[in-house]
Amino acid sequence: ETGVTQTPRHLVMGMTNKKSLKCEQHLGHNAMYWYKQSAKKPLELMFVYNFKEQTENNSVPSRFSPECPNSSHLFLHLHTLQPEDSALYLCASSQEMASGADQETQYFGPGTRLLVL
Amino acid sequence: KQEVTQIPAALSVPEGENLVLNCSFTDSAIYNLQWFRQDPGKGLTSLLLIQSSQREQTSGRLNASLDKSSGRSTLYIAASQPGDSATYLCAVGSNAGNNRKLIWGLGTSLAVNP
């Protein structure tokens, strides 16, 4: 166990549904991330939160909406998804240092396997 | 734009072999390089992290090297075991504007046969 949990582990949804993915970290970290992993593609960083503030949004479609209510929890709200959004969605956390200092590694959850029909 | 390439894409070896996985990157201005392992249907586990000021890191049977000037890293696995079977991912820490982010390779799928 890495100290990062994700629920649900598997999700099947229709294109008109609304669902949410949940991530929780028990490591006391100050940064959390959402990644998308699709077959034959490198991991794609979707969103980054540092100290609960969103610091990065990599041109992700608005049908994906992140929420970070506190430094331990991260959500990804999904609505009107497309079949090409089917993928493994990974959450990660890390302890971010001051700029210029050595960077720590990221700890990943097990992922949510999403299938959009 | 930073690009990360991993060779080979897949590798199958008999148990006990020593093996090398390769990772190359196009921009040498990195702040670290990491190797991760991913088992089927699961998340990623960090194996080794090399800061930009370091040349190598070792953990058990694993040794990772970093040569920033040539844009290369290798992951050496000694005396491979069936439990080493997994996908190994290389991620390069790059400065993108004011943000730091990891740029990922596609991975090497390793099968160690008993």
Coordinates of C-alpha atoms in Angstrom, one line a residue:
Chain A
E1 CA 0.0 0.0 0.0
T2 CA 1.3 3.4 -1.0
G3 CA -0.9 5.5 1.4
V4 CA -3.0 6.8 -1.5
T5 CA -6.5 5.2 -2.0
Q6 CA -8.9 5.6 -4.8
T7 CA -12.6 4.8 -5.2
P8 CA -14.2 3.3 -7.1
R9 CA -11.7 0.9 -8.6
H10 CA -13.9 0.3 -11.6
L11 CA -16.6 2.4 -13.1
V12 CA -18.9 2.0 -16.1
M13 CA -21.0 5.0 -17.1
G14 CA -23.1 6.2 -20.0
M15 CA -22.3 9.4 -21.8
T16 CA -25.2 11.2 -20.1
N17 CA -24.2 10.1 -16.5
K18 CA -22.6 12.2 -13.8
K19 CA -20.1 10.4 -11.5
S20 CA -17.2 11.3 -9.3
L21 CA -13.8 9.7 -8.6
K22 CA -12.4 10.1 -5.1
C23 CA -8.8 10.1 -4.0
E24 CA -7.5 10.2 -0.4
Q25 CA -3.9 10.4 0.8
H26 CA -2.7 9.5 4.3
L27 CA 0.9 10.7 3.9
G28 CA 0.6 14.3 5.0
H29 CA 1.6 15.6 1.5
N30 CA 0.8 19.0 0.3
A31 CA 0.3 18.3 -3.4
M32 CA -2.1 16.0 -5.3
Y33 CA -2.4 15.1 -9.0
W34 CA -4.8 13.6 -11.4
Y35 CA -3.4 11.6 -14.3
K36 CA -5.0 9.8 -17.3
Q37 CA -3.4 6.6 -18.6
S38 CA -4.6 5.4 -22.0
A39 CA -3.3 2.5 -24.0
K40 CA -0.3 3.3 -26.2
K41 CA 0.1 6.8 -24.7
P42 CA 2.3 8.2 -22.0
L43 CA 0.7 9.3 -18.7
E44 CA -1.1 12.6 -19.2
L45 CA -1.0 15.0 -16.3
M46 CA -4.5 16.5 -16.0
F47 CA -4.6 18.6 -12.8
V48 CA -2.2 19.6 -10.0
Y49 CA -3.2 21.0 -6.6
N50 CA -0.5 22.5 -4.3
F51 CA -1.8 23.5 -0.8
K52 CA -5.4 23.0 -2.1
E53 CA -4.8 25.6 -4.9
Q54 CA -5.1 24.4 -8.5
T55 CA -1.8 25.2 -10.1
E56 CA -2.1 23.3 -13.3
N57 CA -4.8 22.5 -15.8
N58 CA -3.4 20.9 -18.9
S59 CA -6.1 21.9 -21.4
V60 CA -8.4 19.3 -20.0
P61 CA -12.0 19.4 -21.4
S62 CA -14.6 21.0 -19.1
R63 CA -16.4 17.7 -18.8
F64 CA -13.7 16.9 -16.2
S65 CA -14.0 19.0 -13.1
P66 CA -11.5 18.7 -10.2
E67 CA -12.2 19.6 -6.5
C68 CA -9.8 19.6 -3.6
P69 CA -11.6 20.4 -0.4
N70 CA -8.5 19.8 1.8
S71 CA -5.0 18.7 1.4
S72 CA -5.9 15.0 1.9
H73 CA -8.8 14.6 -0.5
L74 CA -9.1 15.1 -4.2
F75 CA -12.2 14.5 -6.4
L76 CA -12.7 14.3 -10.2
H77 CA -16.2 15.1 -11.2
L78 CA -17.3 13.6 -14.5
H79 CA -20.2 14.6 -16.7
T80 CA -21.2 13.9 -20.3
L81 CA -18.1 12.0 -21.1
Q82 CA -17.1 10.5 -24.4
P83 CA -16.1 6.9 -25.2
E84 CA -12.5 8.2 -25.8
D85 CA -12.4 9.2 -22.1
S86 CA -12.2 5.5 -21.2
A87 CA -8.9 5.0 -19.4
L88 CA -7.2 4.4 -16.1
Y89 CA -7.4 7.5 -14.0
L90 CA -4.6 7.7 -11.4
C91 CA -4.3 9.9 -8.4
A92 CA -0.9 10.8 -6.9
S93 CA 0.5 12.9 -4.0
S94 CA 3.8 14.3 -3.1
Q95 CA 5.5 16.7 -0.7
E96 CA 6.5 19.7 -2.7
M97 CA 9.6 21.6 -1.7
A98 CA 10.6 25.2 -2.2
S99 CA 11.7 26.0 -5.7
G100 CA 15.2 24.9 -6.4
A101 CA 15.3 22.3 -3.6
D102 CA 15.4 18.6 -4.4
Q103 CA 12.1 17.2 -5.4
E104 CA 10.4 14.2 -3.7
T105 CA 8.8 11.3 -5.6
Q106 CA 5.1 11.0 -6.2
Y107 CA 3.0 8.2 -4.6
F108 CA 0.3 6.7 -6.7
G109 CA -3.1 5.2 -5.9
P110 CA -4.3 2.0 -7.6
G111 CA -6.4 3.9 -10.1
T112 CA -9.9 3.9 -11.3
R113 CA -10.6 1.9 -14.5
L114 CA -13.3 3.9 -16.3
L115 CA -15.3 2.7 -19.2
V116 CA -17.6 5.1 -21.0
L117 CA -20.3 3.5 -23.2
Chain B
K1 CA 9.5 20.3 -25.8
Q2 CA 10.8 17.4 -23.6
E3 CA 10.2 13.9 -25.0
V4 CA 11.0 10.7 -23.3
T5 CA 11.7 7.4 -25.1
Q6 CA 12.0 4.0 -23.6
I7 CA 13.7 1.1 -25.4
P8 CA 12.9 -1.7 -25.7
A9 CA 9.1 -1.6 -25.6
A10 CA 8.9 -5.2 -24.5
L11 CA 11.5 -7.7 -23.1
S12 CA 11.2 -11.3 -22.3
V13 CA 14.1 -13.0 -20.4
P14 CA 14.7 -16.2 -18.5
E15 CA 15.0 -16.1 -14.7
G16 CA 18.4 -15.1 -13.4
E17 CA 19.5 -12.9 -16.2
N18 CA 20.9 -9.4 -15.7
L19 CA 19.2 -6.9 -17.8
V20 CA 19.2 -3.2 -18.8
L21 CA 16.3 -0.9 -19.6
N22 CA 16.9 2.3 -21.4
C23 CA 15.4 5.7 -21.2
S24 CA 16.4 8.7 -23.3
F25 CA 15.2 12.3 -23.1
T26 CA 15.6 15.3 -25.5
D27 CA 16.2 18.2 -23.1
S28 CA 19.0 17.9 -20.6
A29 CA 17.6 20.7 -18.4
I30 CA 15.9 18.3 -15.9
Y31 CA 15.6 18.5 -12.2
N32 CA 15.3 14.7 -11.6
L33 CA 14.6 11.4 -13.2
Q34 CA 12.5 8.6 -11.8
W35 CA 11.9 5.0 -12.5
F36 CA 8.5 3.5 -11.6
R37 CA 7.1 0.0 -11.8
Q38 CA 3.5 -0.7 -12.7
D39 CA 1.8 -4.1 -12.3
P40 CA -1.2 -5.0 -14.5
G41 CA -4.3 -3.1 -13.5
K42 CA -2.5 -1.3 -10.6
G43 CA -1.0 2.1 -9.9
L44 CA 2.7 3.0 -10.0
T45 CA 5.3 2.3 -7.5
S46 CA 8.4 4.5 -7.3
L47 CA 11.6 2.5 -7.6
L48 CA 14.5 5.0 -7.8
L49 CA 14.7 8.8 -7.9
I50 CA 17.9 10.4 -9.2
Q51 CA 18.3 14.1 -8.6
S52 CA 19.9 16.2 -11.3
S53 CA 23.1 16.5 -9.3
Q54 CA 23.5 12.8 -8.9
R55 CA 24.8 10.1 -11.3
E56 CA 23.2 7.0 -9.9
Q57 CA 21.0 5.4 -7.3
T58 CA 20.9 1.8 -6.0
S59 CA 18.2 -0.1 -4.2
G60 CA 18.7 -3.9 -3.7
R61 CA 19.1 -5.5 -7.1
L62 CA 18.2 -2.3 -9.0
N63 CA 20.7 0.4 -10.1
A64 CA 19.7 3.4 -12.1
S65 CA 22.2 5.8 -13.8
L66 CA 21.8 9.2 -15.2
D67 CA 23.9 11.0 -17.8
K68 CA 22.3 14.4 -18.4
S69 CA 24.7 15.5 -21.1
S70 CA 23.8 12.6 -23.3
G71 CA 20.1 12.6 -22.3
R72 CA 20.2 9.0 -21.1
S73 CA 19.3 6.8 -18.1
T74 CA 19.6 3.1 -17.6
L75 CA 17.9 0.8 -15.1
Y76 CA 19.9 -2.3 -14.4
I77 CA 18.2 -5.3 -12.8
A78 CA 20.5 -7.9 -11.5
A79 CA 19.6 -11.6 -11.2
S80 CA 16.0 -11.1 -12.5
Q81 CA 13.1 -13.0 -10.9
P82 CA 9.6 -13.8 -12.1
G83 CA 8.3 -11.3 -9.6
D84 CA 10.1 -8.5 -11.5
S85 CA 7.6 -9.0 -14.3
A86 CA 5.9 -5.6 -14.8
T87 CA 6.0 -2.5 -16.9
Y88 CA 8.8 -0.1 -16.0
L89 CA 8.2 3.6 -16.6
C90 CA 10.8 6.4 -16.8
A91 CA 9.7 9.9 -15.9
V92 CA 11.8 13.0 -16.3
G93 CA 11.2 16.0 -14.1
S94 CA 11.2 19.0 -16.5
N95 CA 10.8 22.7 -16.0
A96 CA 7.8 23.9 -18.1
G97 CA 7.6 27.7 -17.8
N98 CA 7.0 28.4 -14.1
N99 CA 5.9 24.9 -13.3
R100 CA 7.7 21.7 -12.8
K101 CA 6.2 18.5 -14.2
L102 CA 7.0 14.9 -14.9
I103 CA 7.3 13.9 -18.6
W104 CA 6.7 10.2 -19.0
G105 CA 7.9 7.5 -21.4
L106 CA 5.6 4.7 -22.7
G107 CA 7.4 2.1 -20.6
T108 CA 9.1 -1.2 -21.1
S109 CA 7.0 -4.3 -20.5
L110 CA 9.2 -6.9 -18.8
A111 CA 8.4 -10.7 -18.6
V112 CA 10.8 -12.8 -16.6
N113 CA 10.2 -16.5 -17.3
P114 CA 10.7 -19.2 -14.6

